[in-house]
Every structure is written in structure tokens, then in C-alpha cells.
Amino acid sequence: MTIRFDGRVAIVTGAGNGLGRAHALGLASRGAKVVVNDFGGARDGTGGSLTPAEAVVEEIRKAGGVAMADGADVSNFEQVTAMVARATKEWGSVDLLCANAGILRDKSFGKMEAADFSKVLDVHLTGTFYCCKAVWDGMRERNYGRIVLTTSASGLFGNFGQANYGAAKTGMVGLMNVLAEEGRKNDIRVNTISPTAATRMTEELLPPQALALMKPDAITPAVLYLLAEDSPTRTIMGAGAGSFALIKILESEGINLPEADWTPDAVAAHFAEISDMSKAKALQGAFEQTQKYVGQAAARAGVKP
């Protein structure tokens, strides 16, 4: 099976460099018309220039593809909605969204300023919400949409000095979970990529020999798969250096305690059983957890839930 995007219109944010550039080039090479969005700021979000986005558009056009540059700041909802309206007016729709734009303001939590926390959340999490919101109604009207959000191992698993970035990136998973549910009836599929690659954000963190293995192009195959017509939904994929993996959030089977044991001492005494992951499952929705707990309690009480 060859995955193609002929006739599809894609927006890739943060596409002037690194991962976004690779994703934009990959989509264009397989037939998509691409909005190359990049605010053109520094790694910490300061400054701004349309030059990086225009350079990627020129690459796409020279290769025979179709693209336009857009300098919308994803943390500005008016600019994001204008970008979507422009693409829709020019090409008729926005079918695919890869929300990739991001900044870094790393500091240990004790030294982190509130402004640095807020700004990183504004760009990553709120900016992703803005992009999804701006394309959502059009996707619903056309009964088709594919969205890929960008999370990070820094949020999923933790990384020193990135409380702001980690919190924002883990928020992507919650956003994906809800949008995937709400989008099902209109064939809007929402997935998340957890990339690790040599970009402006990682170049100071890894030795040269490791960076040489971590090309941004190695992430793009997973992103294009998650944007494809036959993609799954509500899926987190890890990717880097040619490796691809599935990431899941699991809950143990757990145990139900009698009311007399609703104490912290009893929880401590039974913690080994509570944390036994041999029957762990990835729950498919918040209510599934509620049903499980109520079912366990009902079984103990000898009643039907």
C-alpha cells in the first residue's frame, strides 16, 4: 500500500525548520498542498521572521509541489483562524493538521519564572488547541479530518528542567483523547507523535555521534502514517532514529476494599496488590474506569451494578 495525499490540504505548524520542515516536505512529496506555518522566532519564542517558512515553500515548489508560507503565531487565535481561512479560500479545505510548533524555556523548577511556564504552555498546549479549533468545524462539515499532535517523552516520562514543557506536552494526550472521541462520528481521527530527533531543541543535549543518527526525516514516516486515510485514532506513537513504538497509558486491575478498610493504612498494606500490573489495561474512556470501580464494589456487595 502506498500512502498518498493527493487532493488533500495540510497545515504543518513550526515547519520552517527541523521536524516541521521534514513533515511538510514529506506531505508535499506525496501530493498534499501544504501550508508551511512558522512564526520564525528563536528557540525561546522571541523574534520572528517569515524567511524560514518561505525557504521551505521554495524547496517544495522546486520539487514540483504546491505550498504557501504563513507566519501565524499559533498562540494567537485570530492569526490561526486567518491562516485556516486563507488556506480554505485558496484550496477549498483543510484536511490535515500537524501541530508541531514549539519553544523551549528550560530551567529547574526552583528557578523557573511564572512567565516562562505560561509562555511555553501558550505556544505548545493553547496553540495546539487554537489550531485544532480553527480546523474543527470545516472537518466536521466535510466529514473528514486527520490531526497529529506532538507530545514528548519529557512529559510522558519526565525530564529535569522541563516542568513547563513536560506539562504542556502531556496535555496533548488529554486533548487527543477527547478530540478522538468527539471526532469519531465525522471521521476526524486524532493521534499523537512523541518524537526524538536532532533539532534546535536537542542539539545542545546530545553528543554529535548521537545527533547524526537522529535525523528529523526519521520521524516523518510515523507522522504521515498517522495522517493517512486509513490511520488509527487515539494512538500515541514514539519515533526516533528509525525506531517506532506504541505508547499506552495503563491502569492496573486494582482491588476493592471493604468500607472498614478505607484507610491509608489499608492502602499501604495492600499496595503490592493494587500495583500489580499483570492484568493492566489501556482504558478506552473515563467512564470505563468508573464502570470498573462500580463493578468491583457491586461484586463485593453482592448486587448488580
mmCIF file of C-alpha atoms in Angstrom:
data_model
loop_
_atom_site.group_PDB
_atom_site.id
_atom_site.type_symbol
_atom_site.label_atom_id
_atom_site.label_comp_id
_atom_site.label_asym_id
_atom_site.label_seq_id
_atom_site.Cartn_x
_atom_site.Cartn_y
_atom_site.Cartn_z
ATOM 1 C CA MET A 1 0.000 0.000 0.000
ATOM 2 C CA THR A 2 1.332 3.427 -0.971
ATOM 3 C CA ILE A 3 0.129 6.272 1.214
ATOM 4 C CA ARG A 4 -0.715 9.375 -0.805
ATOM 5 C CA PHE A 5 -2.319 12.737 -0.023
ATOM 6 C CA ASP A 6 -3.418 13.844 -3.487
ATOM 7 C CA GLY A 7 -6.232 16.377 -3.241
ATOM 8 C CA ARG A 8 -5.625 16.948 0.472
ATOM 9 C CA VAL A 9 -4.684 20.255 2.083
ATOM 10 C CA ALA A 10 -2.351 20.163 5.087
ATOM 11 C CA ILE A 11 -1.202 22.684 7.660
ATOM 12 C CA VAL A 12 2.095 21.977 9.401
ATOM 13 C CA THR A 13 2.999 24.370 12.211
ATOM 14 C CA GLY A 14 6.597 25.059 13.151
ATOM 15 C CA ALA A 15 7.516 23.933 9.642
ATOM 16 C CA GLY A 16 10.379 26.308 8.943
ATOM 17 C CA ASN A 17 12.997 24.036 10.495
ATOM 18 C CA GLY A 18 13.586 20.598 11.975
ATOM 19 C CA LEU A 19 10.684 18.215 12.362
ATOM 20 C CA GLY A 20 8.055 20.500 10.875
ATOM 21 C CA ARG A 21 10.131 21.082 7.770
ATOM 22 C CA ALA A 22 10.574 17.316 7.309
ATOM 23 C CA HIS A 23 6.833 16.730 7.756
ATOM 24 C CA ALA A 24 5.923 19.487 5.279
ATOM 25 C CA LEU A 25 8.336 18.150 2.671
ATOM 26 C CA GLY A 26 7.052 14.605 3.213
ATOM 27 C CA LEU A 27 3.413 15.597 2.784
ATOM 28 C CA ALA A 28 4.146 17.644 -0.326
ATOM 29 C CA SER A 29 6.169 14.818 -1.884
ATOM 30 C CA ARG A 30 3.086 12.599 -1.585
ATOM 31 C CA GLY A 31 0.679 15.017 -3.191
ATOM 32 C CA ALA A 32 -0.621 17.288 -0.430
ATOM 33 C CA LYS A 33 -0.915 21.039 -0.790
ATOM 34 C CA VAL A 34 0.894 22.355 2.271
ATOM 35 C CA VAL A 35 0.623 25.475 4.400
ATOM 36 C CA VAL A 36 4.122 25.878 5.796
ATOM 37 C CA ASN A 37 3.497 27.730 9.037
ATOM 38 C CA ASP A 38 6.327 29.200 11.070
ATOM 39 C CA PHE A 39 6.472 32.280 13.246
ATOM 40 C CA GLY A 40 10.206 32.298 12.611
ATOM 41 C CA GLY A 41 11.252 33.069 16.157
ATOM 42 C CA ALA A 42 14.225 31.901 18.175
ATOM 43 C CA ARG A 43 14.149 28.685 20.174
ATOM 44 C CA ASP A 44 12.744 30.561 23.192
ATOM 45 C CA GLY A 45 9.955 32.117 21.113
ATOM 46 C CA THR A 46 11.431 35.596 20.748
ATOM 47 C CA GLY A 47 11.812 37.433 17.455
ATOM 48 C CA GLY A 48 10.034 36.426 14.281
ATOM 49 C CA SER A 49 10.564 36.125 10.516
ATOM 50 C CA LEU A 50 8.754 34.537 7.584
ATOM 51 C CA THR A 51 12.071 33.618 5.940
ATOM 52 C CA PRO A 52 12.305 30.016 7.264
ATOM 53 C CA ALA A 53 8.772 29.191 6.071
ATOM 54 C CA GLU A 54 9.396 30.789 2.681
ATOM 55 C CA ALA A 55 12.585 28.770 2.252
ATOM 56 C CA VAL A 56 10.671 25.511 2.805
ATOM 57 C CA VAL A 57 7.954 26.598 0.387
ATOM 58 C CA GLU A 58 10.653 27.217 -2.206
ATOM 59 C CA GLU A 59 12.019 23.688 -1.629
ATOM 60 C CA ILE A 60 8.562 22.227 -2.146
ATOM 61 C CA ARG A 61 7.911 24.223 -5.305
ATOM 62 C CA LYS A 62 11.265 23.330 -6.811
ATOM 63 C CA ALA A 63 10.374 19.662 -6.275
ATOM 64 C CA GLY A 64 7.094 20.163 -8.128
ATOM 65 C CA GLY A 65 4.845 20.517 -5.106
ATOM 66 C CA VAL A 66 2.310 23.144 -4.033
ATOM 67 C CA ALA A 67 2.746 25.190 -0.864
ATOM 68 C CA MET A 68 2.243 28.573 0.749
ATOM 69 C CA ALA A 69 4.077 30.210 3.634
ATOM 70 C CA ASP A 70 2.262 31.564 6.672
ATOM 71 C CA GLY A 71 3.736 33.346 9.668
ATOM 72 C CA ALA A 72 0.842 32.983 12.102
ATOM 73 C CA ASP A 73 1.802 32.828 15.766
ATOM 74 C CA VAL A 74 -0.008 29.705 16.984
ATOM 75 C CA SER A 75 -0.553 31.310 20.396
ATOM 76 C CA ASN A 76 -2.698 33.994 18.700
ATOM 77 C CA PHE A 77 -6.148 32.629 17.848
ATOM 78 C CA GLU A 78 -7.005 35.415 15.386
ATOM 79 C CA GLN A 79 -3.842 34.738 13.390
ATOM 80 C CA VAL A 80 -4.501 30.982 13.406
ATOM 81 C CA THR A 81 -8.098 31.354 12.217
ATOM 82 C CA ALA A 82 -6.907 33.735 9.490
ATOM 83 C CA MET A 83 -4.374 31.134 8.351
ATOM 84 C CA VAL A 84 -7.053 28.443 8.111
ATOM 85 C CA ALA A 85 -9.418 30.811 6.295
ATOM 86 C CA ARG A 86 -6.680 31.720 3.808
ATOM 87 C CA ALA A 87 -5.896 28.075 3.043
ATOM 88 C CA THR A 88 -9.595 27.237 2.701
ATOM 89 C CA LYS A 89 -10.184 30.159 0.356
ATOM 90 C CA GLU A 90 -7.167 29.248 -1.782
ATOM 91 C CA TRP A 91 -7.546 25.461 -1.863
ATOM 92 C CA GLY A 92 -11.087 24.699 -0.670
ATOM 93 C CA SER A 93 -10.429 22.904 2.616
ATOM 94 C CA VAL A 94 -8.012 21.982 5.362
ATOM 95 C CA ASP A 95 -7.990 18.204 5.676
ATOM 96 C CA LEU A 96 -4.802 17.534 7.615
ATOM 97 C CA LEU A 97 -3.199 19.273 10.595
ATOM 98 C CA CYS A 98 0.187 18.530 12.084
ATOM 99 C CA ALA A 99 0.543 20.659 15.231
ATOM 100 C CA ASN A 100 4.299 20.734 15.681
ATOM 101 C CA ALA A 101 5.229 24.314 16.664
ATOM 102 C CA GLY A 102 7.053 24.720 19.943
ATOM 103 C CA ILE A 103 9.567 26.634 22.013
ATOM 104 C CA LEU A 104 11.831 25.849 24.951
ATOM 105 C CA ARG A 105 12.482 27.828 28.120
ATOM 106 C CA ASP A 106 14.220 25.220 30.244
ATOM 107 C CA LYS A 107 15.027 25.879 33.896
ATOM 108 C CA SER A 108 14.899 23.829 37.056
ATOM 109 C CA PHE A 109 11.548 24.262 38.796
ATOM 110 C CA GLY A 110 13.042 26.297 41.638
ATOM 111 C CA LYS A 111 14.423 28.845 39.151
ATOM 112 C CA MET A 112 11.546 28.835 36.671
ATOM 113 C CA GLU A 113 9.650 32.103 36.353
ATOM 114 C CA ALA A 114 5.868 32.074 36.025
ATOM 115 C CA ALA A 115 6.169 33.870 32.686
ATOM 116 C CA ASP A 116 8.356 31.084 31.282
ATOM 117 C CA PHE A 117 5.830 28.463 32.389
ATOM 118 C CA SER A 118 2.905 30.382 30.879
ATOM 119 C CA LYS A 119 4.625 31.140 27.582
ATOM 120 C CA VAL A 120 5.574 27.522 26.921
ATOM 121 C CA LEU A 121 2.005 26.392 27.661
ATOM 122 C CA ASP A 122 0.657 29.196 25.443
ATOM 123 C CA VAL A 123 2.668 28.015 22.443
ATOM 124 C CA HIS A 124 2.506 24.243 22.882
ATOM 125 C CA LEU A 125 -0.825 23.478 24.508
ATOM 126 C CA THR A 126 -3.007 26.525 23.929
ATOM 127 C CA GLY A 127 -1.504 26.964 20.457
ATOM 128 C CA THR A 128 -2.366 23.364 19.604
ATOM 129 C CA PHE A 129 -5.904 23.901 20.884
ATOM 130 C CA TYR A 130 -6.206 27.012 18.703
ATOM 131 C CA CYS A 131 -5.065 25.126 15.611
ATOM 132 C CA CYS A 132 -7.441 22.233 16.259
ATOM 133 C CA LYS A 133 -10.316 24.607 16.986
ATOM 134 C CA ALA A 134 -9.695 26.571 13.799
ATOM 135 C CA VAL A 135 -9.881 23.483 11.560
ATOM 136 C CA TRP A 136 -12.523 21.560 13.504
ATOM 137 C CA ASP A 137 -15.756 22.963 12.052
ATOM 138 C CA GLY A 138 -14.545 22.553 8.473
ATOM 139 C CA MET A 139 -13.514 18.964 9.130
ATOM 140 C CA ARG A 140 -16.910 18.231 10.673
ATOM 141 C CA GLU A 141 -18.748 19.767 7.724
ATOM 142 C CA ARG A 142 -16.739 17.661 5.255
ATOM 143 C CA ASN A 143 -16.841 14.541 7.469
ATOM 144 C CA TYR A 144 -13.106 14.119 7.158
ATOM 145 C CA GLY A 145 -10.057 15.190 9.096
ATOM 146 C CA ARG A 146 -6.713 13.886 10.278
ATOM 147 C CA ILE A 147 -4.859 15.594 13.122
ATOM 148 C CA VAL A 148 -1.480 14.781 14.638
ATOM 149 C CA LEU A 149 -0.444 16.456 17.887
ATOM 150 C CA THR A 150 3.125 16.461 19.187
ATOM 151 C CA THR A 151 3.869 15.207 22.687
ATOM 152 C CA SER A 152 7.264 14.404 24.229
ATOM 153 C CA ALA A 153 8.963 11.839 26.409
ATOM 154 C CA SER A 154 9.808 14.801 28.649
ATOM 155 C CA GLY A 155 6.153 14.936 29.629
ATOM 156 C CA LEU A 156 5.241 11.274 29.335
ATOM 157 C CA PHE A 157 8.235 10.051 31.336
ATOM 158 C CA GLY A 158 9.842 13.154 32.863
ATOM 159 C CA ASN A 159 12.954 15.242 32.233
ATOM 160 C CA PHE A 160 14.854 17.542 34.569
ATOM 161 C CA GLY A 161 14.383 21.250 33.955
ATOM 162 C CA GLN A 162 11.285 20.959 31.779
ATOM 163 C CA ALA A 163 8.292 21.374 34.084
ATOM 164 C CA ASN A 164 6.696 23.824 31.647
ATOM 165 C CA TYR A 165 7.446 21.792 28.518
ATOM 166 C CA GLY A 166 6.556 18.474 30.158
ATOM 167 C CA ALA A 167 3.237 19.768 31.458
ATOM 168 C CA ALA A 168 2.320 21.195 28.052
ATOM 169 C CA LYS A 169 3.325 18.064 26.189
ATOM 170 C CA THR A 170 1.405 15.732 28.481
ATOM 171 C CA GLY A 171 -1.619 17.965 27.970
ATOM 172 C CA MET A 172 -1.520 16.886 24.327
ATOM 173 C CA VAL A 173 -2.504 13.375 25.345
ATOM 174 C CA GLY A 174 -5.587 14.584 27.189
ATOM 175 C CA LEU A 175 -6.546 16.773 24.237
ATOM 176 C CA MET A 176 -6.095 13.846 21.841
ATOM 177 C CA ASN A 177 -8.186 11.506 23.981
ATOM 178 C CA VAL A 178 -11.174 13.848 23.988
ATOM 179 C CA LEU A 179 -10.933 15.029 20.376
ATOM 180 C CA ALA A 180 -10.602 11.462 19.126
ATOM 181 C CA GLU A 181 -13.877 10.592 20.870
ATOM 182 C CA GLU A 182 -15.691 13.705 19.682
ATOM 183 C CA GLY A 183 -14.392 13.336 16.135
ATOM 184 C CA ARG A 184 -15.379 9.718 15.526
ATOM 185 C CA LYS A 185 -18.829 10.366 14.060
ATOM 186 C CA ASN A 186 -17.342 12.767 11.480
ATOM 187 C CA ASP A 187 -14.319 10.615 10.593
ATOM 188 C CA ILE A 188 -11.910 13.006 12.279
ATOM 189 C CA ARG A 189 -9.004 10.931 13.566
ATOM 190 C CA VAL A 190 -6.664 12.412 16.144
ATOM 191 C CA ASN A 191 -3.299 10.927 17.057
ATOM 192 C CA THR A 192 -0.105 11.985 18.802
ATOM 193 C CA ILE A 193 3.568 11.635 17.921
ATOM 194 C CA SER A 194 6.310 11.501 20.562
ATOM 195 C CA PRO A 195 9.471 12.318 18.586
ATOM 196 C CA THR A 196 13.134 12.423 19.460
ATOM 197 C CA ALA A 197 15.361 13.963 16.834
ATOM 198 C CA ALA A 198 18.278 16.282 16.217
ATOM 199 C CA THR A 199 16.680 19.729 16.081
ATOM 200 C CA ARG A 200 17.298 23.185 17.501
ATOM 201 C CA MET A 201 15.647 21.909 20.658
ATOM 202 C CA THR A 202 18.011 18.955 21.193
ATOM 203 C CA GLU A 203 21.298 19.984 19.609
ATOM 204 C CA GLU A 204 22.823 21.065 22.926
ATOM 205 C CA LEU A 205 21.683 17.966 24.803
ATOM 206 C CA LEU A 206 23.322 15.135 22.836
ATOM 207 C CA PRO A 207 26.821 14.316 21.526
ATOM 208 C CA PRO A 208 27.493 14.711 17.768
ATOM 209 C CA GLN A 209 27.577 10.961 17.086
ATOM 210 C CA ALA A 210 24.103 10.551 18.583
ATOM 211 C CA LEU A 211 22.725 13.582 16.760
ATOM 212 C CA ALA A 212 23.939 12.101 13.464
ATOM 213 C CA LEU A 213 21.567 9.148 13.991
ATOM 214 C CA MET A 214 18.586 11.306 14.891
ATOM 215 C CA LYS A 215 17.547 12.898 11.623
ATOM 216 C CA PRO A 216 14.191 14.711 11.643
ATOM 217 C CA ASP A 217 13.319 12.745 8.492
ATOM 218 C CA ALA A 218 13.196 9.598 10.642
ATOM 219 C CA ILE A 219 10.079 10.895 12.449
ATOM 220 C CA THR A 220 8.094 11.851 9.360
ATOM 221 C CA PRO A 221 7.082 8.303 8.274
ATOM 222 C CA ALA A 222 5.151 7.888 11.544
ATOM 223 C CA VAL A 223 3.507 11.293 11.189
ATOM 224 C CA LEU A 224 2.421 10.589 7.616
ATOM 225 C CA TYR A 225 1.017 7.215 8.661
ATOM 226 C CA LEU A 226 -0.999 8.893 11.427
ATOM 227 C CA LEU A 227 -2.311 11.455 8.899
ATOM 228 C CA ALA A 228 -3.252 8.856 6.290
ATOM 229 C CA GLU A 229 -6.787 7.992 5.251
ATOM 230 C CA ASP A 230 -6.572 4.572 6.923
ATOM 231 C CA SER A 231 -4.876 5.835 10.077
ATOM 232 C CA PRO A 232 -5.901 4.697 13.554
ATOM 233 C CA THR A 233 -7.248 7.207 16.062
ATOM 234 C CA ARG A 234 -6.338 7.949 19.692
ATOM 235 C CA THR A 235 -2.858 6.493 19.205
ATOM 236 C CA ILE A 236 0.467 7.660 20.633
ATOM 237 C CA MET A 237 3.500 6.687 18.573
ATOM 238 C CA GLY A 238 7.101 7.121 19.623
ATOM 239 C CA ALA A 239 9.663 7.646 16.877
ATOM 240 C CA GLY A 240 13.356 8.415 16.553
ATOM 241 C CA ALA A 241 16.493 7.312 14.695
ATOM 242 C CA GLY A 242 14.459 4.827 12.647
ATOM 243 C CA SER A 243 12.761 3.244 15.674
ATOM 244 C CA PHE A 244 8.976 3.276 16.028
ATOM 245 C CA ALA A 245 6.939 2.273 19.084
ATOM 246 C CA LEU A 246 3.435 2.391 20.520
ATOM 247 C CA ILE A 247 2.943 4.196 23.840
ATOM 248 C CA LYS A 248 -0.006 3.454 26.125
ATOM 249 C CA ILE A 249 -1.245 4.675 29.494
ATOM 250 C CA LEU A 250 -2.224 1.628 31.546
ATOM 251 C CA GLU A 251 -4.230 1.079 34.710
ATOM 252 C CA SER A 252 -3.775 -1.950 36.936
ATOM 253 C CA GLU A 253 -6.767 -4.180 37.633
ATOM 254 C CA GLY A 254 -6.648 -2.949 41.213
ATOM 255 C CA ILE A 255 -8.607 -4.274 44.174
ATOM 256 C CA ASN A 256 -11.743 -3.288 46.046
ATOM 257 C CA LEU A 257 -11.518 -2.811 49.792
ATOM 258 C CA PRO A 258 -14.399 -3.141 52.288
ATOM 259 C CA GLU A 259 -15.507 0.136 53.841
ATOM 260 C CA ALA A 260 -13.829 -0.771 57.106
ATOM 261 C CA ASP A 261 -10.503 -0.689 55.235
ATOM 262 C CA TRP A 262 -10.969 2.724 53.603
ATOM 263 C CA THR A 263 -7.871 3.956 55.400
ATOM 264 C CA PRO A 264 -4.383 4.962 54.271
ATOM 265 C CA ASP A 265 -3.009 2.121 56.407
ATOM 266 C CA ALA A 266 -5.020 -0.452 54.452
ATOM 267 C CA VAL A 267 -3.930 1.075 51.138
ATOM 268 C CA ALA A 268 -0.309 0.763 52.301
ATOM 269 C CA ALA A 269 -0.866 -2.829 53.388
ATOM 270 C CA HIS A 270 -2.393 -3.787 50.032
ATOM 271 C CA PHE A 271 -0.204 -1.646 47.795
ATOM 272 C CA ALA A 272 1.557 -4.632 46.221
ATOM 273 C CA GLU A 273 -1.808 -5.984 45.030
ATOM 274 C CA ILE A 274 -3.006 -2.544 43.953
ATOM 275 C CA SER A 275 0.111 -2.008 41.845
ATOM 276 C CA ASP A 276 0.189 -5.468 40.264
ATOM 277 C CA MET A 277 0.346 -4.760 36.516
ATOM 278 C CA SER A 278 -0.132 -8.333 35.311
ATOM 279 C CA LYS A 279 -3.736 -7.564 34.254
ATOM 280 C CA ALA A 280 -3.230 -3.881 33.386
ATOM 281 C CA LYS A 281 -5.336 -2.407 30.575
ATOM 282 C CA ALA A 282 -5.419 0.744 28.500
ATOM 283 C CA LEU A 283 -8.866 2.100 29.279
ATOM 284 C CA GLN A 284 -10.853 3.444 26.346
ATOM 285 C CA GLY A 285 -12.566 6.290 28.168
ATOM 286 C CA ALA A 286 -13.093 7.947 31.533
ATOM 287 C CA PHE A 287 -16.400 6.162 32.117
ATOM 288 C CA GLU A 288 -14.735 2.779 31.657
ATOM 289 C CA GLN A 289 -12.754 3.458 34.830
ATOM 290 C CA THR A 290 -15.968 4.404 36.657
ATOM 291 C CA GLN A 291 -17.701 1.249 35.447
ATOM 292 C CA LYS A 292 -14.792 -0.893 36.593
ATOM 293 C CA TYR A 293 -14.725 0.564 40.092
ATOM 294 C CA VAL A 294 -18.503 0.366 40.465
ATOM 295 C CA GLY A 295 -18.444 -3.210 39.167
ATOM 296 C CA GLN A 296 -15.816 -4.226 41.704
ATOM 297 C CA ALA A 297 -17.757 -2.565 44.523
ATOM 298 C CA ALA A 298 -21.014 -4.173 43.409
ATOM 299 C CA ALA A 299 -19.378 -7.599 43.261
ATOM 300 C CA ARG A 300 -18.191 -7.157 46.852
ATOM 301 C CA ALA A 301 -21.665 -6.068 47.938
ATOM 302 C CA GLY A 302 -23.358 -8.873 46.011
ATOM 303 C CA VAL A 303 -25.536 -6.527 43.948
ATOM 304 C CA LYS A 304 -25.915 -5.809 40.248
ATOM 305 C CA PRO A 305 -24.322 -2.507 39.224
#
